[in-house]
Short mmCIF file of N, CA and C in Angstrom, two decimals:
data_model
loop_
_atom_site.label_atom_id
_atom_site.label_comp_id
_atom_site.label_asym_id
_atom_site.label_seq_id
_atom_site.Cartn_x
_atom_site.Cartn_y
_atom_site.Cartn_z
N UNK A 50 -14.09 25.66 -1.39
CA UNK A 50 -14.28 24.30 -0.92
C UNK A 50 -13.51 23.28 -1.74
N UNK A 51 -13.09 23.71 -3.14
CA UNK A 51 -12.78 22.85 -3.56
C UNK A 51 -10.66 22.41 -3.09
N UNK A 52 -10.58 23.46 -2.39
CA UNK A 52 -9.29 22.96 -1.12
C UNK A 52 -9.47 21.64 -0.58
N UNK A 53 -10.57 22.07 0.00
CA UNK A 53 -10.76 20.71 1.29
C UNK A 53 -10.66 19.57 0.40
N UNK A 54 -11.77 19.29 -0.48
CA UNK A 54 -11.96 18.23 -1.49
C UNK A 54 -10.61 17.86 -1.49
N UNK A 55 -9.69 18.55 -2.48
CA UNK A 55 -9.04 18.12 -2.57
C UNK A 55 -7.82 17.33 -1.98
N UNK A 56 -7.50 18.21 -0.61
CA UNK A 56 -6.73 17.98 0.79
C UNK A 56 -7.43 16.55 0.93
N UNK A 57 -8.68 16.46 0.85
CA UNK A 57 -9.35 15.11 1.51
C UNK A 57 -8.93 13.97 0.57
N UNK A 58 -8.99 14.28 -0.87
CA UNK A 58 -8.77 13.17 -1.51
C UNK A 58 -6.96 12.97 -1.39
N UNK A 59 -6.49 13.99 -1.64
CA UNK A 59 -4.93 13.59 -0.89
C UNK A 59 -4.25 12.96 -0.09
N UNK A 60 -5.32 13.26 1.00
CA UNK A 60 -4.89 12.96 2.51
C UNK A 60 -5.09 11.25 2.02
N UNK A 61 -6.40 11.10 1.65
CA UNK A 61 -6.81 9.44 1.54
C UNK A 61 -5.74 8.91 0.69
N UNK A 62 -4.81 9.02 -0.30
CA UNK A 62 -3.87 8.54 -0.84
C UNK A 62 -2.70 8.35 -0.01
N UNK A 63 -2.39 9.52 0.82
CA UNK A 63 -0.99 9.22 1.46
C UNK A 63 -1.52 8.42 2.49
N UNK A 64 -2.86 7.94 3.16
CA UNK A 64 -2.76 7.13 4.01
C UNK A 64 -2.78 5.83 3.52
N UNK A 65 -3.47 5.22 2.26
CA UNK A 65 -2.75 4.20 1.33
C UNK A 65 -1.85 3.86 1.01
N UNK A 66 -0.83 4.63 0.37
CA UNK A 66 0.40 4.67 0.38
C UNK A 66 1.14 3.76 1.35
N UNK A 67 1.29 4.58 2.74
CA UNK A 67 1.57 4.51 3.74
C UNK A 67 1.27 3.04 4.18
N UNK A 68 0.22 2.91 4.15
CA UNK A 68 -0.28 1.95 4.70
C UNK A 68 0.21 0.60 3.27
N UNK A 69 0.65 0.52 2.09
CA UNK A 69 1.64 0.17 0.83
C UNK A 69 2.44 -0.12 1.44
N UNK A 70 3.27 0.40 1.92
CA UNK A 70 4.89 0.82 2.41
C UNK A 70 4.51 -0.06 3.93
N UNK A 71 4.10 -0.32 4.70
CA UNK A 71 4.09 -1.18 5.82
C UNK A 71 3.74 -2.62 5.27
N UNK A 72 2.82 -2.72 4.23
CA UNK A 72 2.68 -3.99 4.29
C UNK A 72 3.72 -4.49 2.86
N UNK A 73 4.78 -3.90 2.38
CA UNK A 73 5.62 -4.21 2.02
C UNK A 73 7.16 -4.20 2.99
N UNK A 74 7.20 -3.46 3.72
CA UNK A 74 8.07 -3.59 5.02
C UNK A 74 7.93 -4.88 5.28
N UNK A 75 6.43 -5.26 5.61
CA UNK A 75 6.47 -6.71 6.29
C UNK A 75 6.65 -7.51 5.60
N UNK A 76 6.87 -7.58 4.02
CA UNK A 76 7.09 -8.62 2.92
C UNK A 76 8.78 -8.90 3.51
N UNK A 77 9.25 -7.72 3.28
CA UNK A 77 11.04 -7.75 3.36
C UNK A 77 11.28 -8.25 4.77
N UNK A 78 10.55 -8.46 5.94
CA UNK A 78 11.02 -8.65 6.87
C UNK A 78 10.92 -10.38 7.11
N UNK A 79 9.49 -10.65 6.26
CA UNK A 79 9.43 -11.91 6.15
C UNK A 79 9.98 -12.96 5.65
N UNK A 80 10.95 -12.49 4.83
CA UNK A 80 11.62 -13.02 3.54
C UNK A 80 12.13 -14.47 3.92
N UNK A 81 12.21 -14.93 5.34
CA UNK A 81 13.25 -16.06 5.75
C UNK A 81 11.98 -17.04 6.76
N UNK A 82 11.29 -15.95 6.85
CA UNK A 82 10.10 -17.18 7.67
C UNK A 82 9.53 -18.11 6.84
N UNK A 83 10.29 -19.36 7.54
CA UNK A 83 9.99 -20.75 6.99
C UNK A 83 8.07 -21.62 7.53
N UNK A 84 8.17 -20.69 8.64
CA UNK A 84 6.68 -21.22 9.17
C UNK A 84 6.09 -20.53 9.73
N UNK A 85 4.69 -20.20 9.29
CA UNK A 85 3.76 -19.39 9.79
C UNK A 85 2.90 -20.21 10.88
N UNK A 86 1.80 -19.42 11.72
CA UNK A 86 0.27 -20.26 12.27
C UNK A 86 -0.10 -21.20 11.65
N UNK A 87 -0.30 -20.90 10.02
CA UNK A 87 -0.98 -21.84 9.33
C UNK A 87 0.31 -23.20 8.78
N UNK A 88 1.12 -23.27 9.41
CA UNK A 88 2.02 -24.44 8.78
C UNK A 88 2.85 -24.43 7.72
N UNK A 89 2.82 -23.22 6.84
CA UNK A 89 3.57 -23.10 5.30
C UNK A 89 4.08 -21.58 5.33
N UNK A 90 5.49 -21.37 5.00
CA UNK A 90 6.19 -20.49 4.74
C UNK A 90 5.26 -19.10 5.12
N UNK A 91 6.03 -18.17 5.01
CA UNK A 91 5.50 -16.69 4.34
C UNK A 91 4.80 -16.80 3.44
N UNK A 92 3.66 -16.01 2.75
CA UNK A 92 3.37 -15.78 1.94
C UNK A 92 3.34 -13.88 1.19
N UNK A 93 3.97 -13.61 0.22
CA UNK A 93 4.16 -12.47 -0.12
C UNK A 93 2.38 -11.56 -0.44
N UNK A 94 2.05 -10.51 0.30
CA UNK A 94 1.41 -9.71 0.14
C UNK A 94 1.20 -8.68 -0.53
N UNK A 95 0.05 -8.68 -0.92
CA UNK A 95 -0.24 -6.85 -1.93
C UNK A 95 -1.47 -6.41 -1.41
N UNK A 96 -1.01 -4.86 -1.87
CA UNK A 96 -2.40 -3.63 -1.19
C UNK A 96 -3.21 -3.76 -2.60
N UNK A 97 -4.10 -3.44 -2.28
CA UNK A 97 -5.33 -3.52 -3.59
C UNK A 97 -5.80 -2.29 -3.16
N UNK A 98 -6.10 -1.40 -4.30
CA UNK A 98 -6.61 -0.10 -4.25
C UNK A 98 -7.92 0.59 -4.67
N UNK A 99 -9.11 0.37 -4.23
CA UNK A 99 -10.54 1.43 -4.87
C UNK A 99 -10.45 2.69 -4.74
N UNK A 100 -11.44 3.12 -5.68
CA UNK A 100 -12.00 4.51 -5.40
C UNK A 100 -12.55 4.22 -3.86
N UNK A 101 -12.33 5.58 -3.29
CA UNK A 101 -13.55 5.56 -1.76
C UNK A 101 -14.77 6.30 -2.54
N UNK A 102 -15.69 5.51 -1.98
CA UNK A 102 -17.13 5.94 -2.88
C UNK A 102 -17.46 7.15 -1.77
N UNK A 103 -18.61 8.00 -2.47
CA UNK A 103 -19.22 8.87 -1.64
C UNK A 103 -20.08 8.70 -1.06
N UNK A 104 -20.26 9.26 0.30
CA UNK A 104 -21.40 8.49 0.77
C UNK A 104 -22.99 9.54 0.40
N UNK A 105 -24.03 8.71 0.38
CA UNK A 105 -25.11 9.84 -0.13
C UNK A 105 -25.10 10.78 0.57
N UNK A 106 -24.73 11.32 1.68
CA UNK A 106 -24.77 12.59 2.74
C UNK A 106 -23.62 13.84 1.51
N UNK A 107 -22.93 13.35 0.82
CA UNK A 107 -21.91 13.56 0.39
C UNK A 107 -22.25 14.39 -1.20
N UNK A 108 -23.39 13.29 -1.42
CA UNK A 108 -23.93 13.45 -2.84
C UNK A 108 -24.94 14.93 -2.91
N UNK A 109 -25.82 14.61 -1.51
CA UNK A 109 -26.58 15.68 -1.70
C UNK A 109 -26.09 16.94 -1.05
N UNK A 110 -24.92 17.12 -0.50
CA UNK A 110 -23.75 18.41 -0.35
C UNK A 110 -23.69 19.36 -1.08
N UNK A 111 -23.31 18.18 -2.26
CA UNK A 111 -22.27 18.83 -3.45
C UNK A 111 -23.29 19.23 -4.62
N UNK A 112 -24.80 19.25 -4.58
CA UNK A 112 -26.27 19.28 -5.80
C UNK A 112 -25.77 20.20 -6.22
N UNK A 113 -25.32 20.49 -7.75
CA UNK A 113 -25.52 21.48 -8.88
C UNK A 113 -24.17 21.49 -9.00
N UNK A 114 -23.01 21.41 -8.07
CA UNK A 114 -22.04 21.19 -8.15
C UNK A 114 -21.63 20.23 -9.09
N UNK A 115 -20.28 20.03 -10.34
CA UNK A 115 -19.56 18.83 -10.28
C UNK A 115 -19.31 17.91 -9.38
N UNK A 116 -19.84 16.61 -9.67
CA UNK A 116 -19.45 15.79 -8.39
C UNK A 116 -18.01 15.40 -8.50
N UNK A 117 -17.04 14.96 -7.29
CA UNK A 117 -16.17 14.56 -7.75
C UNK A 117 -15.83 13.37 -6.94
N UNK A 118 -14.66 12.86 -7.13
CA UNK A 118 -14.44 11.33 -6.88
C UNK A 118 -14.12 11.61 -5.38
N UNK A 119 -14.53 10.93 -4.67
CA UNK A 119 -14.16 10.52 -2.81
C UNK A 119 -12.52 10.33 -2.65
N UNK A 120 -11.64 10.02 -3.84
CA UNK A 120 -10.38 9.41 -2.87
C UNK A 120 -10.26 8.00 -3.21
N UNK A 121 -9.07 7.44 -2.19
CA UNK A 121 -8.46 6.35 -2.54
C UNK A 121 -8.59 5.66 -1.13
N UNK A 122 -8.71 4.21 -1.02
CA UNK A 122 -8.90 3.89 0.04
C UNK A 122 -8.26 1.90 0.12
N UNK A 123 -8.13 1.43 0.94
CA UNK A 123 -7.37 0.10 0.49
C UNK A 123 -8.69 -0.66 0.87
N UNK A 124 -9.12 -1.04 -0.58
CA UNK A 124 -9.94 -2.57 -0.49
C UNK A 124 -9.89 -4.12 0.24
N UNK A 125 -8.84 -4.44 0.17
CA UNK A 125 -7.92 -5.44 0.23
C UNK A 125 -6.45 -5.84 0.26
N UNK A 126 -6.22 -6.88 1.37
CA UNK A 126 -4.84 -7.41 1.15
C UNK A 126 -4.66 -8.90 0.15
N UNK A 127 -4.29 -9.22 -0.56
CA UNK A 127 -4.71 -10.56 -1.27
C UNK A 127 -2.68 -11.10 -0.64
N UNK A 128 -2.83 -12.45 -0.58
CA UNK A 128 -1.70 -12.82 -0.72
C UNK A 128 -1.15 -13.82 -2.06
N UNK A 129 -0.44 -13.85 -2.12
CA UNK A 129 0.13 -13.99 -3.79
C UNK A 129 0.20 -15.71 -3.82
N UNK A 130 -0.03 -16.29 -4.42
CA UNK A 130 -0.28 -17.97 -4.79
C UNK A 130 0.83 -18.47 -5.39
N UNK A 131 1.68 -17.59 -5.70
CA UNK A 131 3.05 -18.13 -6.52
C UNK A 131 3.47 -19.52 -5.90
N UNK A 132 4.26 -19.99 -6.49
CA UNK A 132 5.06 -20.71 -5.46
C UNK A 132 6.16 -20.55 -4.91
N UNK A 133 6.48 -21.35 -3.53
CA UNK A 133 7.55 -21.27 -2.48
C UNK A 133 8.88 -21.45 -3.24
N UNK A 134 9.91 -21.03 -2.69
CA UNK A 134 10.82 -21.57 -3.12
C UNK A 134 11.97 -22.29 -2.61
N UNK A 135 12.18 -23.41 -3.44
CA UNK A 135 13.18 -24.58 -2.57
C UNK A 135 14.26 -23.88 -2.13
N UNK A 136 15.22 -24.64 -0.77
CA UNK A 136 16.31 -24.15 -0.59
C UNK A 136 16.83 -25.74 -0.36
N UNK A 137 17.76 -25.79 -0.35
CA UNK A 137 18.75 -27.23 -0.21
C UNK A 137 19.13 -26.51 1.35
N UNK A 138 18.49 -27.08 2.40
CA UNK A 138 19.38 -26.72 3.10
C UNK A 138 19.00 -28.21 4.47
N UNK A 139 19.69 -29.10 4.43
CA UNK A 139 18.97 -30.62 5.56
C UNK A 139 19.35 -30.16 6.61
N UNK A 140 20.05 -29.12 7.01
CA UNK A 140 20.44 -28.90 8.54
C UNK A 140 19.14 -27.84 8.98
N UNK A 141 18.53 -27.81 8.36
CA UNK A 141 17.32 -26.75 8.95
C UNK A 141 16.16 -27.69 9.21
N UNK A 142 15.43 -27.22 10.56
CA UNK A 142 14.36 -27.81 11.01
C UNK A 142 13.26 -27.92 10.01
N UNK A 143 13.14 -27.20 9.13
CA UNK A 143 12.13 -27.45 8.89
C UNK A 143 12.53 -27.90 6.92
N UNK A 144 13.19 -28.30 6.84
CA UNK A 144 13.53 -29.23 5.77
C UNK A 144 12.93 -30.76 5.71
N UNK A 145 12.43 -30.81 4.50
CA UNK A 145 11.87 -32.23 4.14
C UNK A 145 12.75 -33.24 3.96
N UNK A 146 12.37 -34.49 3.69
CA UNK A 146 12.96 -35.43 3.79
C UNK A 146 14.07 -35.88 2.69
N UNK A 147 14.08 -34.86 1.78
CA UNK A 147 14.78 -35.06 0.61
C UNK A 147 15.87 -33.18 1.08
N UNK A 148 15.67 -32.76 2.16
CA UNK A 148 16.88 -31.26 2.71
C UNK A 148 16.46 -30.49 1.82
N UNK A 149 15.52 -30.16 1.54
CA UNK A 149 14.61 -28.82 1.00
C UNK A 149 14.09 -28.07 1.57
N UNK A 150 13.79 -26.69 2.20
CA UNK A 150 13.04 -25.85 2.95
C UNK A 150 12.43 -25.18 1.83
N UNK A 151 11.37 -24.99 1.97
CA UNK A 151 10.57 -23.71 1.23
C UNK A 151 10.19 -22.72 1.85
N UNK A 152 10.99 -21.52 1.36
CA UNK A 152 11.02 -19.93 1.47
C UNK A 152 9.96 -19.41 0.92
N UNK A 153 9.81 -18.50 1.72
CA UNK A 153 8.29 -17.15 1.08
C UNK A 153 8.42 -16.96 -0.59
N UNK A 154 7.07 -16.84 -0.66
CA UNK A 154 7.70 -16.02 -2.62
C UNK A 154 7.90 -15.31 -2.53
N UNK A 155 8.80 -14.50 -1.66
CA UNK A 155 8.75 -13.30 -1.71
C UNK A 155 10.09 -12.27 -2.59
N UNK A 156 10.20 -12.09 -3.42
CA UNK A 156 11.78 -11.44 -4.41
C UNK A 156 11.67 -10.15 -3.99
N UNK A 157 13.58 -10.07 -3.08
CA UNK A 157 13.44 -8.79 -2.97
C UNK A 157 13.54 -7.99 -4.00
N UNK A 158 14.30 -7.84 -4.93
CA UNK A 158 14.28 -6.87 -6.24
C UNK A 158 12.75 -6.24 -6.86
N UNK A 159 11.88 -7.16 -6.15
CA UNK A 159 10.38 -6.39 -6.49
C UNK A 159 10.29 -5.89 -5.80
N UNK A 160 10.36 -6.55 -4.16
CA UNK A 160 9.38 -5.71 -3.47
C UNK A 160 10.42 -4.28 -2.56
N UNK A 161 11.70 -4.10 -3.67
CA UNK A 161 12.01 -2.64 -3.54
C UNK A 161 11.71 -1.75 -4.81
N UNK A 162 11.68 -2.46 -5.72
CA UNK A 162 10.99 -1.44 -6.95
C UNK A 162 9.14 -1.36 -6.19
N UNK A 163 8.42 -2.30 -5.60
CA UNK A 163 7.57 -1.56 -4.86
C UNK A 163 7.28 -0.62 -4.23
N UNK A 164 8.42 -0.57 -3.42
CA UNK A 164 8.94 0.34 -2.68
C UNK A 164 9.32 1.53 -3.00
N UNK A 165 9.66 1.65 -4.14
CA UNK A 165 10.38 2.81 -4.42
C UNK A 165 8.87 3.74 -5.21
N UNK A 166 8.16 2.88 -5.51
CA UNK A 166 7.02 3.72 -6.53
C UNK A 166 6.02 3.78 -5.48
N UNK A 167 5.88 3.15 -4.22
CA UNK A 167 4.88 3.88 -3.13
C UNK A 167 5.51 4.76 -2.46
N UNK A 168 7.07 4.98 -2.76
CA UNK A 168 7.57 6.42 -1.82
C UNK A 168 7.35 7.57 -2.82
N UNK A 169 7.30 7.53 -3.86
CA UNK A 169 7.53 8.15 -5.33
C UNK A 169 5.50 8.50 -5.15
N UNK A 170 4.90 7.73 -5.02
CA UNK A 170 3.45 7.81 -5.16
C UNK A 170 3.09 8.78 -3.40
N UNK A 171 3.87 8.69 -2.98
CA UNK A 171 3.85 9.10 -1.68
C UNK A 171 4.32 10.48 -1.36
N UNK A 172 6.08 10.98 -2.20
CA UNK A 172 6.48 11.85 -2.16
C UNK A 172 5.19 12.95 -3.25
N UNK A 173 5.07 12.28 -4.25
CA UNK A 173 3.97 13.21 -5.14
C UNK A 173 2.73 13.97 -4.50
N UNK A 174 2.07 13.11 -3.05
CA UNK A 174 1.26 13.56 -2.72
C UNK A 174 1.74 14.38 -1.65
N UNK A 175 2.37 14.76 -1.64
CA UNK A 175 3.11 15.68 -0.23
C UNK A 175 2.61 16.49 -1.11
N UNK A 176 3.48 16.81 -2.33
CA UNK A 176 3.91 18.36 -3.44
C UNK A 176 2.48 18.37 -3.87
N UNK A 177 1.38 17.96 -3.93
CA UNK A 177 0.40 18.50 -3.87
C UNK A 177 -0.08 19.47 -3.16
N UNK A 178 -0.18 18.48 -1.61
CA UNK A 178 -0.86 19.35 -0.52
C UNK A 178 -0.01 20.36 -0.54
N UNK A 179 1.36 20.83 -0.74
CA UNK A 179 2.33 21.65 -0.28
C UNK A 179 1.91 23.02 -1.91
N UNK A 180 1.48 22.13 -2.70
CA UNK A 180 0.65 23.18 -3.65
C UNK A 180 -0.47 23.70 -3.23
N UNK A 181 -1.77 22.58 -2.75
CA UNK A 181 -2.85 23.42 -2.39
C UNK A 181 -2.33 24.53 -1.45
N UNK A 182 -1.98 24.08 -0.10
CA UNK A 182 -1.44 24.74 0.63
C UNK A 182 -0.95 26.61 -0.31
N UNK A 183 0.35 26.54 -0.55
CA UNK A 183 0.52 27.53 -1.27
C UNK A 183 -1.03 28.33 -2.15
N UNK A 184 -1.13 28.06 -2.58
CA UNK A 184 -2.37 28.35 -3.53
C UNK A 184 -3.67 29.06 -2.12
N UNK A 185 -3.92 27.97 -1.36
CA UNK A 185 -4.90 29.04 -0.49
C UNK A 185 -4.28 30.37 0.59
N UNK A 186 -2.98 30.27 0.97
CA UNK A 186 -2.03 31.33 1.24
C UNK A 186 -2.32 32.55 0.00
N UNK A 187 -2.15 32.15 -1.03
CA UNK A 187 -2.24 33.08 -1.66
C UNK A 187 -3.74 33.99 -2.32
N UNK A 188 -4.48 32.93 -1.59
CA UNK A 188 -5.87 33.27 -1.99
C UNK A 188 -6.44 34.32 -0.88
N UNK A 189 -5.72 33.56 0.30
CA UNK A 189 -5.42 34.79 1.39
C UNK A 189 -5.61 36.23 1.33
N UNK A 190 -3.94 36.10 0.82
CA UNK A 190 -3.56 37.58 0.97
C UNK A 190 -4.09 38.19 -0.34
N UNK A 191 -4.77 37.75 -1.57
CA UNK A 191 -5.77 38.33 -2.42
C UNK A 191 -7.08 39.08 -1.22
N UNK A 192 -7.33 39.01 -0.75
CA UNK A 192 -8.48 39.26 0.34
C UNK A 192 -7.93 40.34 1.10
N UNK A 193 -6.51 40.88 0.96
CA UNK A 193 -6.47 42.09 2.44
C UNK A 193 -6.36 42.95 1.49
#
């Protein structure tokens, strides 16, 4: 059993991840939106990450057993408070009265080093499962 566990807590990371990697997609795509619904630029986003707790059905499963941790699961999106940043540009609609637009906070040079450590956090959890995997194959053919 302790496969599954583990497959399960795996699985819950690469769907974090994943779900990392989209809402940084949408940072980079936003990078130029000057106006949102709410009236003010883009604002740059982050995934926030908990433990997934167990649920008591979970607790009393596993009695005498080591308990172990549930996994990873996304708490929250927070958006970042930084500030906008000026552009000199008076031929754009949405420039103030002094030809300033304010751009998303959003810097790409982060949000591809983001990028690169949720594919990196992402590729790692493949070579896991692709370990458990291996490992119960071989637990397998111990059995014939």
């Amino acid at each position: 059993m302790a496969f599954l566990t583990t497959m399960d807590i795996t699985g819950s990371a690469l769907t974090a991840e994943r779900f990392r990697i989209n809402i940084i997609s949408q940072n980079l795509t936003n990078m130029e939106t000057t106006r949102t619904e709410s009236g003010e630029p883009y604002r740059r986003k982050q995934v926030v990450f908990q433990e997934r707790a167990l649920t008591f059905s979970d607790i009393l499963k596993r009695k005498g057993a080591e308990l172990q941790r549930g996994g990873v699961e996304v708490a929250e999106i927070v958006e970042s408070q930084a500030d906008f940043i000026p552009k000199y540009d008076p031929s754009h609609p949405d420039a103030d009265e002094d030809g300033y637009v304010m751009l998303p906070n959003v810097n790409r040079a982060e949000e591809q080093i983001d990028l690169m450590a949720a594919s990196n956090a992402y590729v790692a959890n493949l070579t896991v499962l692709e370990v458990i995997k291996s490992m119960a194959m071989k637990t397998l053919e111990i059995g014939k």
